[in-house]
CSV table of C-alpha atoms and ligand atoms in Angstrom, one decimal:
chain,number,residue,atom,x,y,z
Z,1,MET,CA,12.1,22.4,12.8
Z,2,ARG,CA,8.4,22.8,13.8
Z,3,VAL,CA,6.4,20.0,12.1
Z,4,SER,CA,2.7,19.5,11.7
Z,5,VAL,CA,2.1,15.8,11.8
Z,6,PHE,CA,-1.2,15.1,10.0
Z,7,SER,CA,-3.3,11.9,10.3
Z,8,THR,CA,-1.6,11.0,13.6
Z,9,LYS,CA,-2.8,7.9,15.4
Z,10,SER,CA,-1.9,7.3,19.0
Z,11,TYR,CA,0.1,4.2,18.1
Z,12,GLU,CA,2.3,6.2,15.8
Z,13,ARG,CA,3.0,9.0,18.4
Z,14,GLU,CA,5.2,6.9,20.6
Z,15,PHE,CA,7.4,5.9,17.7
Z,16,LEU,CA,7.7,9.4,16.4
Z,17,GLU,CA,8.5,10.9,19.8
Z,18,GLY,CA,10.9,8.0,20.6
Z,19,ALA,CA,12.9,8.7,17.4
Z,20,ASN,CA,12.8,12.5,17.6
Z,21,HIS,CA,15.1,12.9,20.7
Z,22,GLY,CA,13.7,16.4,21.1
Z,23,ARG,CA,15.2,17.6,17.8
Z,24,HIS,CA,12.0,18.8,16.3
Z,25,GLU,CA,8.8,20.4,17.7
Z,26,LEU,CA,6.1,17.9,16.6
Z,27,VAL,CA,2.6,19.2,16.6
Z,28,PHE,CA,0.3,16.1,16.3
Z,29,LEU,CA,-2.9,16.5,14.4
Z,30,GLU,CA,-5.6,13.8,13.9
Z,31,ALA,CA,-6.9,15.6,10.8
Z,32,ARG,CA,-6.0,14.3,7.3
Z,33,LEU,CA,-4.2,16.9,5.2
Z,34,GLU,CA,-6.5,18.1,2.4
Z,35,PRO,CA,-7.4,21.5,1.1
Z,36,SER,CA,-9.7,22.3,4.0
Z,37,THR,CA,-7.2,21.4,6.7
Z,38,ALA,CA,-4.0,22.7,5.2
Z,39,VAL,CA,-4.3,25.9,7.2
Z,40,LEU,CA,-3.6,23.8,10.3
Z,41,ALA,CA,0.0,23.8,9.3
Z,42,GLN,CA,0.3,27.5,10.1
Z,43,GLY,CA,3.6,28.3,11.9
Z,44,SER,CA,5.2,25.0,10.9
Z,45,ASP,CA,8.3,24.6,8.7
Z,46,ALA,CA,7.2,21.2,7.6
Z,47,VAL,CA,4.2,18.8,7.3
Z,48,CYS,CA,4.5,15.2,7.9
Z,49,ILE,CA,2.0,13.1,6.2
Z,50,PHE,CA,0.7,9.5,5.5
Z,51,VAL,CA,-0.8,7.5,2.7
Z,52,ASN,CA,-4.3,9.1,2.6
Z,53,ASP,CA,-3.3,12.7,3.0
Z,54,ILE,CA,-3.7,14.7,-0.1
Z,55,VAL,CA,-1.1,17.2,-1.3
Z,56,ASP,CA,-2.6,18.5,-4.5
Z,57,ARG,CA,-2.2,21.9,-6.1
Z,58,ALA,CA,-4.7,23.6,-3.7
Z,59,VAL,CA,-2.9,22.2,-0.7
Z,60,LEU,CA,0.5,23.3,-2.1
Z,61,GLU,CA,-0.8,26.8,-2.6
Z,62,THR,CA,-1.8,27.0,1.0
Z,63,LEU,CA,1.4,25.5,2.3
Z,64,THR,CA,3.4,27.9,0.2
Z,65,GLU,CA,1.5,30.9,1.6
Z,66,LEU,CA,2.1,29.6,5.1
Z,67,GLY,CA,5.8,29.3,4.5
Z,68,VAL,CA,5.9,25.5,4.8
Z,69,GLY,CA,8.9,24.3,2.8
Z,70,VAL,CA,9.0,20.6,3.5
Z,71,ILE,CA,6.7,17.6,3.0
Z,72,ALA,CA,7.9,14.6,4.8
Z,73,LEU,CA,6.0,11.3,3.9
Z,74,ARG,CA,6.1,8.6,6.6
Z,75,CYS,CA,5.6,6.0,3.9
Z,76,SER,CA,7.2,5.0,0.7
Z,77,GLY,CA,4.4,5.6,-1.9
Z,78,TYR,CA,4.0,9.2,-2.9
Z,79,ASN,CA,1.1,9.0,-5.4
Z,80,ASN,CA,-0.9,11.2,-3.1
Z,81,VAL,CA,1.6,14.1,-3.6
Z,82,ASP,CA,1.7,16.5,-6.7
Z,83,VAL,CA,5.5,16.3,-6.8
Z,84,GLY,CA,5.7,18.4,-10.0
Z,85,THR,CA,3.9,21.3,-8.5
Z,86,ALA,CA,5.8,20.9,-5.2
Z,87,SER,CA,9.0,21.1,-7.1
Z,88,GLN,CA,8.0,24.1,-9.1
Z,89,ARG,CA,7.1,25.8,-5.8
Z,90,GLU,CA,10.5,24.7,-4.4
Z,91,LEU,CA,9.1,22.6,-1.6
Z,92,THR,CA,11.2,19.6,-0.6
Z,93,VAL,CA,9.5,16.2,-0.6
Z,94,VAL,CA,11.1,13.3,1.3
Z,95,ASN,CA,9.8,9.7,1.9
Z,96,VAL,CA,10.8,6.6,3.7
Z,97,PRO,CA,11.7,4.4,0.7
Z,98,ALA,CA,12.3,0.9,2.1
Z,99,TYR,CA,11.4,0.7,5.8
Z,100,SER,CA,10.6,-2.9,5.9
Z,101,PRO,CA,9.8,-4.7,2.6
Z,102,HIS,CA,9.5,-7.8,4.8
Z,103,ALA,CA,6.5,-6.4,6.7
Z,104,VAL,CA,4.4,-6.0,3.6
Z,105,ALA,CA,5.8,-9.2,1.9
Z,106,GLU,CA,4.9,-11.3,5.0
Z,107,HIS,CA,1.5,-9.7,5.0
Z,108,THR,CA,1.0,-10.6,1.4
Z,109,LEU,CA,1.9,-14.2,2.4
Z,110,ALA,CA,-0.6,-14.0,5.2
Z,111,LEU,CA,-3.3,-13.0,2.8
Z,112,LEU,CA,-2.6,-15.8,0.5
Z,113,LEU,CA,-2.4,-18.5,3.1
Z,114,THR,CA,-5.6,-17.2,4.8
Z,115,LEU,CA,-7.4,-17.4,1.4
Z,116,ASN,CA,-6.1,-20.7,0.2
Z,117,ARG,CA,-6.6,-22.6,3.5
Z,118,LYS,CA,-9.7,-20.6,4.4
Z,119,ILE,CA,-8.4,-19.7,7.8
Z,120,HIS,CA,-10.9,-16.8,8.2
Z,121,ARG,CA,-13.8,-19.3,7.7
Z,122,ALA,CA,-12.2,-22.1,9.8
Z,123,TRP,CA,-11.5,-19.7,12.7
Z,124,ASN,CA,-15.2,-18.7,12.9
Z,125,ARG,CA,-16.5,-22.3,12.5
Z,126,VAL,CA,-14.3,-23.8,15.3
Z,127,ARG,CA,-15.4,-21.0,17.7
Z,128,GLU,CA,-19.1,-22.0,17.0
Z,129,GLY,CA,-18.4,-25.7,17.5
Z,130,ASN,CA,-18.5,-26.5,13.8
Z,131,PHE,CA,-15.7,-28.9,13.0
Z,132,ALA,CA,-16.8,-29.9,9.5
Z,133,LEU,CA,-14.2,-29.5,6.7
Z,134,ASP,CA,-16.7,-29.0,3.9
Z,135,GLY,CA,-15.8,-25.9,2.0
Z,136,LEU,CA,-12.3,-25.6,3.5
Z,137,LEU,CA,-10.4,-27.4,0.7
Z,138,GLY,CA,-7.2,-25.7,-0.2
Z,139,TYR,CA,-4.3,-26.6,-2.5
Z,140,ASP,CA,-0.5,-27.0,-2.1
Z,141,LEU,CA,1.3,-23.9,-3.0
Z,142,GLN,CA,4.4,-25.9,-3.8
Z,143,GLY,CA,4.5,-26.5,-7.6
Z,144,ARG,CA,2.0,-23.5,-8.3
Z,145,THR,CA,3.0,-20.5,-10.4
Z,146,ALA,CA,3.1,-17.1,-8.8
Z,147,GLY,CA,3.3,-13.9,-10.8
Z,148,VAL,CA,4.9,-10.8,-9.1
Z,149,VAL,CA,4.1,-7.5,-10.7
Z,150,GLY,CA,6.8,-5.0,-9.6
Z,151,THR,CA,9.9,-6.7,-8.3
Z,152,GLY,CA,11.3,-3.8,-6.3
Z,153,ALA,CA,11.9,-3.9,-2.5
Z,154,ILE,CA,8.7,-5.5,-1.5
Z,155,GLY,CA,8.0,-7.5,-4.7
Z,156,GLY,CA,11.6,-8.9,-4.5
Z,157,VAL,CA,11.1,-10.2,-1.0
Z,158,THR,CA,7.6,-11.5,-1.9
Z,159,ALA,CA,9.2,-13.4,-4.9
Z,160,ARG,CA,11.9,-14.9,-2.7
Z,161,THR,CA,9.2,-16.0,-0.2
Z,162,PHE,CA,7.1,-17.6,-2.9
Z,163,SER,CA,10.2,-19.3,-4.3
Z,164,CYS,CA,11.1,-20.6,-0.8
Z,165,LEU,CA,7.7,-22.3,-0.7
Z,166,GLY,CA,8.6,-24.2,-3.8
Z,167,MET,CA,6.6,-22.1,-6.2
Z,168,ARG,CA,7.6,-21.3,-9.7
Z,169,VAL,CA,7.8,-17.4,-9.8
Z,170,LEU,CA,7.3,-15.2,-12.8
Z,171,GLY,CA,8.1,-11.5,-12.5
Z,172,HIS,CA,7.3,-8.4,-14.5
Z,173,ASP,CA,9.1,-5.1,-14.0
Z,174,PRO,CA,10.3,-2.4,-16.5
Z,175,SER,CA,13.5,-2.4,-14.4
Z,176,PRO,CA,14.3,-6.0,-13.8
Z,177,ASP,CA,16.5,-7.0,-10.9
Z,178,PRO,CA,19.4,-9.1,-12.0
Z,179,GLU,CA,19.8,-10.5,-8.6
Z,180,LEU,CA,16.5,-12.2,-8.8
Z,181,GLU,CA,16.9,-14.0,-12.2
Z,182,PRO,CA,17.4,-16.9,-12.7
Z,183,ASP,CA,17.5,-18.2,-9.1
Z,184,VAL,CA,14.3,-16.7,-7.8
Z,185,LEU,CA,12.2,-15.9,-10.8
Z,186,GLU,CA,11.8,-15.6,-14.5
Z,187,TYR,CA,11.0,-12.2,-16.0
Z,188,VAL,CA,8.2,-12.3,-18.6
Z,189,GLU,CA,5.9,-9.9,-20.4
Z,190,LEU,CA,2.8,-9.0,-18.4
Z,191,ASP,CA,0.4,-10.9,-20.7
Z,192,ALA,CA,2.4,-14.1,-20.2
Z,193,LEU,CA,2.4,-13.6,-16.4
Z,194,PHE,CA,-1.4,-13.1,-16.4
Z,195,ALA,CA,-1.8,-16.2,-18.5
Z,196,GLU,CA,0.4,-18.5,-16.6
Z,197,ALA,CA,0.1,-17.5,-12.9
Z,198,ASP,CA,-2.2,-19.2,-10.4
Z,199,ILE,CA,-1.5,-16.4,-8.0
Z,200,ILE,CA,-0.9,-12.8,-9.0
Z,201,SER,CA,0.6,-10.3,-6.6
Z,202,LEU,CA,0.8,-6.5,-7.2
Z,203,HIS,CA,3.7,-4.6,-5.9
Z,204,CYS,CA,4.2,-1.8,-8.5
Z,205,PRO,CA,3.6,1.9,-7.7
Z,206,LEU,CA,0.4,3.6,-8.6
Z,207,THR,CA,0.9,5.9,-11.6
Z,208,ASP,CA,-1.3,6.8,-14.5
Z,209,GLY,CA,0.3,3.9,-16.3
Z,210,THR,CA,-0.6,1.3,-13.6
Z,211,ARG,CA,-4.0,2.7,-12.6
Z,212,HIS,CA,-6.6,0.0,-13.2
Z,213,LEU,CA,-3.8,-2.4,-14.3
Z,214,ILE,CA,-6.3,-5.2,-13.4
Z,215,ASP,CA,-9.5,-4.5,-15.3
Z,216,SER,CA,-12.0,-6.6,-17.2
Z,217,GLU,CA,-9.4,-7.1,-20.1
Z,218,THR,CA,-6.6,-8.2,-18.0
Z,219,LEU,CA,-8.8,-10.3,-15.7
Z,220,GLY,CA,-9.9,-12.0,-19.0
Z,221,LEU,CA,-6.3,-13.0,-19.7
Z,222,MET,CA,-5.9,-14.8,-16.4
Z,223,LYS,CA,-6.3,-18.5,-15.7
Z,224,HIS,CA,-9.8,-19.4,-14.6
Z,225,GLY,CA,-9.9,-19.3,-10.8
Z,226,ALA,CA,-6.7,-17.4,-10.3
Z,227,THR,CA,-6.0,-15.7,-7.0
Z,228,LEU,CA,-5.3,-12.0,-6.9
Z,229,LEU,CA,-3.3,-10.2,-4.2
Z,230,ASN,CA,-2.9,-6.5,-3.8
Z,231,THR,CA,-0.9,-4.9,-1.1
Z,232,GLY,CA,0.3,-2.1,-3.4
Z,233,ARG,CA,-2.2,0.6,-3.9
Z,234,GLY,CA,-6.0,0.2,-4.2
Z,235,ALA,CA,-6.3,1.9,-7.6
Z,236,LEU,CA,-4.1,-0.7,-9.2
Z,237,ILE,CA,-7.4,-2.6,-9.6
Z,238,ASP,CA,-10.7,-1.7,-11.0
Z,239,THR,CA,-12.9,-3.1,-8.2
Z,240,PRO,CA,-16.2,-3.4,-10.1
Z,241,ALA,CA,-14.5,-5.4,-12.7
Z,242,VAL,CA,-12.9,-7.7,-10.1
Z,243,ILE,CA,-16.4,-8.2,-8.5
Z,244,ASP,CA,-17.8,-9.3,-11.8
Z,245,ALA,CA,-14.8,-11.8,-12.2
Z,246,LEU,CA,-15.5,-13.1,-8.7
Z,247,LYS,CA,-19.2,-13.6,-9.5
Z,248,THR,CA,-18.3,-15.7,-12.6
Z,249,GLY,CA,-15.4,-17.6,-10.8
Z,250,GLN,CA,-12.9,-16.2,-13.4
Z,251,LEU,CA,-11.2,-14.9,-10.2
Z,252,GLY,CA,-11.0,-17.6,-7.6
Z,253,GLY,CA,-9.8,-15.5,-4.7
Z,254,LEU,CA,-9.0,-11.9,-3.8
Z,255,GLY,CA,-6.7,-10.8,-1.0
Z,256,ILE,CA,-6.3,-7.0,-0.6
Z,257,ASP,CA,-4.8,-4.7,2.0
Z,258,VAL,CA,-5.6,-1.6,-0.1
Z,259,TYR,CA,-8.8,-0.2,-1.7
Z,260,GLU,CA,-9.2,2.5,-4.3
Z,261,GLU,CA,-11.7,4.4,-2.0
Z,262,GLU,CA,-9.9,3.6,1.2
Z,263,ALA,CA,-9.4,7.2,2.2
Z,264,SER,CA,-12.9,7.5,3.4
Z,265,LEU,CA,-12.9,4.2,5.2
Z,266,PHE,CA,-9.5,3.0,6.6
Z,267,PHE,CA,-7.6,3.8,9.7
Z,268,GLU,CA,-10.8,4.7,11.6
Z,269,ASP,CA,-13.2,2.7,13.8
Z,270,ARG,CA,-16.5,2.9,11.8
Z,271,SER,CA,-18.1,-0.1,13.4
Z,272,GLU,CA,-21.0,2.1,14.7
Z,273,GLN,CA,-21.6,3.6,11.2
Z,274,ILE,CA,-23.7,2.5,8.2
Z,275,LEU,CA,-21.3,1.5,5.4
Z,276,LEU,CA,-22.2,3.6,2.5
Z,277,ASP,CA,-19.8,2.3,0.0
Z,278,ASP,CA,-21.7,-0.3,-1.9
Z,279,THR,CA,-18.8,-1.6,-3.9
Z,280,PHE,CA,-16.8,-2.2,-0.7
Z,281,ALA,CA,-19.9,-3.7,0.9
Z,282,ARG,CA,-20.3,-6.2,-2.0
Z,283,LEU,CA,-16.6,-7.2,-1.7
Z,284,LEU,CA,-17.2,-8.2,1.9
Z,285,THR,CA,-20.0,-10.6,0.9
Z,286,PHE,CA,-17.7,-13.1,-0.9
Z,287,PRO,CA,-16.4,-16.0,1.0
Z,288,ASN,CA,-13.2,-16.0,-1.1
Z,289,VAL,CA,-12.3,-12.4,-0.4
Z,290,VAL,CA,-10.1,-11.3,2.4
Z,291,VAL,CA,-9.7,-7.6,3.1
Z,292,THR,CA,-7.4,-5.9,5.6
Z,293,ALA,CA,-7.3,-2.2,6.1
Z,294,HIS,CA,-3.8,-1.1,5.0
Z,295,GLN,CA,-1.9,-2.8,7.7
Z,296,GLY,CA,0.8,-4.4,5.6
Z,297,PHE,CA,3.4,-2.0,7.0
Z,298,PHE,CA,2.2,-2.4,10.6
Z,299,THR,CA,5.0,-4.1,12.5
Z,300,THR,CA,7.2,-2.7,15.3
Z,301,ASP,CA,10.3,-3.1,13.1
Z,302,ALA,CA,8.7,-1.0,10.3
Z,303,MET,CA,7.3,1.6,12.5
Z,304,GLU,CA,10.6,2.2,14.2
Z,305,THR,CA,12.3,2.6,10.8
Z,306,ILE,CA,9.6,4.9,9.5
Z,307,ALA,CA,9.9,7.1,12.6
Z,308,ARG,CA,13.8,7.1,12.6
Z,309,THR,CA,14.0,7.8,8.9
Z,310,THR,CA,11.4,10.6,9.0
Z,311,MET,CA,13.2,12.4,11.8
Z,312,GLU,CA,16.6,11.9,10.0
Z,313,ASN,CA,15.1,13.3,6.8
Z,314,LEU,CA,13.9,16.4,8.7
Z,315,SER,CA,17.3,16.9,10.5
Z,316,LEU,CA,19.3,16.6,7.2
Z,317,ILE,CA,17.1,19.3,5.6
Z,318,GLU,CA,17.4,21.4,8.7
Z,319,GLY,CA,21.1,21.0,8.6
Z,320,GLY,CA,21.1,22.1,4.9
Z,321,GLU,CA,22.3,18.7,3.7
Z,322,ALA,CA,20.6,17.2,0.7
Z,323,ALA,CA,18.2,14.7,2.1
Z,324,GLN,CA,19.0,11.3,0.8
Z,325,ASN,CA,15.3,10.4,0.5
Z,326,ARG,CA,14.3,13.3,-1.5
Z,327,VAL,CA,11.5,12.4,-4.0
Z,328,ALA,CA,12.7,13.7,-7.3
Z,329,TRP,CA,10.3,15.0,-9.9
Z,330,THR,CA,10.3,12.6,-12.8
Z,331,ASP,CA,7.8,12.1,-15.6
Z,332,ASP,CA,6.5,9.1,-13.6
Z,333,SER,CA,5.8,11.1,-10.5
Z,334,ALA,CA,4.3,13.9,-12.6
Z,335,ASP,CA,2.0,11.1,-13.9
Z,336,SER,CA,0.8,10.2,-10.5
Z,337,ALA,CA,-0.2,13.7,-9.4
Z,338,PRO,CA,-3.3,13.4,-7.3
Z,339,SER,CA,-6.3,15.0,-8.9
Z,340,GLY,CA,-8.1,15.9,-5.8
Q,401,LIG,P1,10.0,-0.1,-5.1
Q,401,LIG,O1,10.2,1.3,-5.7
Q,401,LIG,O2,11.1,-0.7,-4.4
Q,401,LIG,O3,9.5,-1.2,-6.2
Q,401,LIG,C1,8.5,-0.8,-7.1
Q,401,LIG,C2,8.8,-1.7,-8.4
Q,401,LIG,O4,7.8,-1.5,-9.3
Q,401,LIG,C3,10.1,-1.1,-9.1
Q,401,LIG,O5,11.0,-2.1,-9.3
Q,401,LIG,C4,9.5,-0.5,-10.4
Q,401,LIG,O6,10.5,-0.6,-11.4
Q,401,LIG,C5,8.3,-1.4,-10.6
Q,401,LIG,N1,7.3,-0.9,-11.5
Q,401,LIG,C6,7.2,0.4,-11.9
Q,401,LIG,N2,6.2,0.5,-12.8
Q,401,LIG,C7,5.8,-0.8,-13.1
Q,401,LIG,C8,4.9,-1.4,-14.0
Q,401,LIG,N3,4.2,-0.6,-14.8
Q,401,LIG,N4,4.7,-2.7,-14.0
Q,401,LIG,C9,5.5,-3.6,-13.1
Q,401,LIG,N5,6.5,-3.0,-12.3
Q,401,LIG,C10,6.6,-1.7,-12.3
Q,401,LIG,O7,8.7,0.1,-4.1
Q,401,LIG,P2,8.3,-0.9,-2.8
Q,401,LIG,O8,9.0,-0.4,-1.6
Q,401,LIG,O9,8.6,-2.3,-3.2
Q,401,LIG,O10,6.8,-0.6,-2.8
Q,401,LIG,C11,5.9,-1.0,-3.8
Q,401,LIG,C12,4.5,-0.4,-3.5
Q,401,LIG,O11,4.0,-1.1,-2.3
Q,401,LIG,C13,4.6,1.1,-3.2
Q,401,LIG,O12,4.5,1.9,-4.4
Q,401,LIG,C14,3.3,1.3,-2.3
Q,401,LIG,O13,2.3,1.6,-3.2
Q,401,LIG,C15,3.1,-0.2,-1.7
Q,401,LIG,N6,3.3,-0.2,-0.3
Q,401,LIG,C16,2.2,-0.7,0.4
Q,401,LIG,C17,2.3,-0.8,1.9
Q,401,LIG,C18,1.2,-1.4,2.7
Q,401,LIG,O14,1.1,-1.2,3.9
Q,401,LIG,N7,0.2,-2.2,2.0
Q,401,LIG,C19,3.5,-0.3,2.5
Q,401,LIG,C20,4.5,0.1,1.6
Q,401,LIG,C21,4.4,0.2,0.3
């Protein structure tokens, strides 16, 4: 199969080539897939895309005209693909559902530990010969309450991790996992989770139903000084509302690996450019905010699994077998169709 691999970074290439074993002709493109670049898929049977590529109706129209029949996501979330239209046009959409929930769960823990023990500030201080402890006071996680929103693959591992640290864990999920309750967590309604948790961690998919799940109203339900972690998708939180809550102290800390407008920022070196996103710039001014640029998935283990599963997905489709990781069109995926 000839595959146009969009948004390719040099560090991904070796994993994809390593897992391919010459089965498919991979055409590596640095460009992000969007309406203006979709034509680059000319001559390919499939496109392979990542989190910030856009497959909306316009892109699907071009892909159909070009005879591209497969969209292979090398990630789990597919909120950036209009799955409903793809299905109508008989394009096959496949993803990598659970490549390493540990990678993202461990990154979530890293954000929490960094925020709580002020490692980001301490590291800078020590390098400058400032060994004072003022302002670095943290708290024991043991005995605190964590709230995990979305207890699927990543949320489940995160909940287990929090539990191992001696935290009380509350979970919320429309499809509770019976293996987690009661040993790891207790399922509660979302309002109760917000009201009781000292730390809230988001691991649900982005859909119309979860967009801006964290807004001024839900922030108001939280304990004063709660810590919010988001390694799910940026648009789960309304960033201006979160900034307001940080200003008043209602939110005591924010650790994010994703940002609603990340598509125009992340995965590139922009250190020589003027930062034009004022909301993002404001976030960076808070001492109690830690931002990483969507690197939760970025471990060798996860990269190997992503590459291997992506190549297997393509081979199964080429062999006429129903790909096990086919993204089915459901009401929920229809909800999450990208608007542009
Ligand atoms: P998953 O599908 O295993 O789990 C998602 C869970 O969220 C499911 O149990 C589902 O029932 C639940 N859910 C759905 N709607 C909900 C709602 N309204 N409230 C609470 N829970 C709800 O997915 P997985 O693999 O755990 O990934 C979760 C999310 O993490 C992905 O959708 C993706 O956005 C994000 N992600 C981020 C990465 C990163 O590098 N930062 C890497 C991989 C995924």
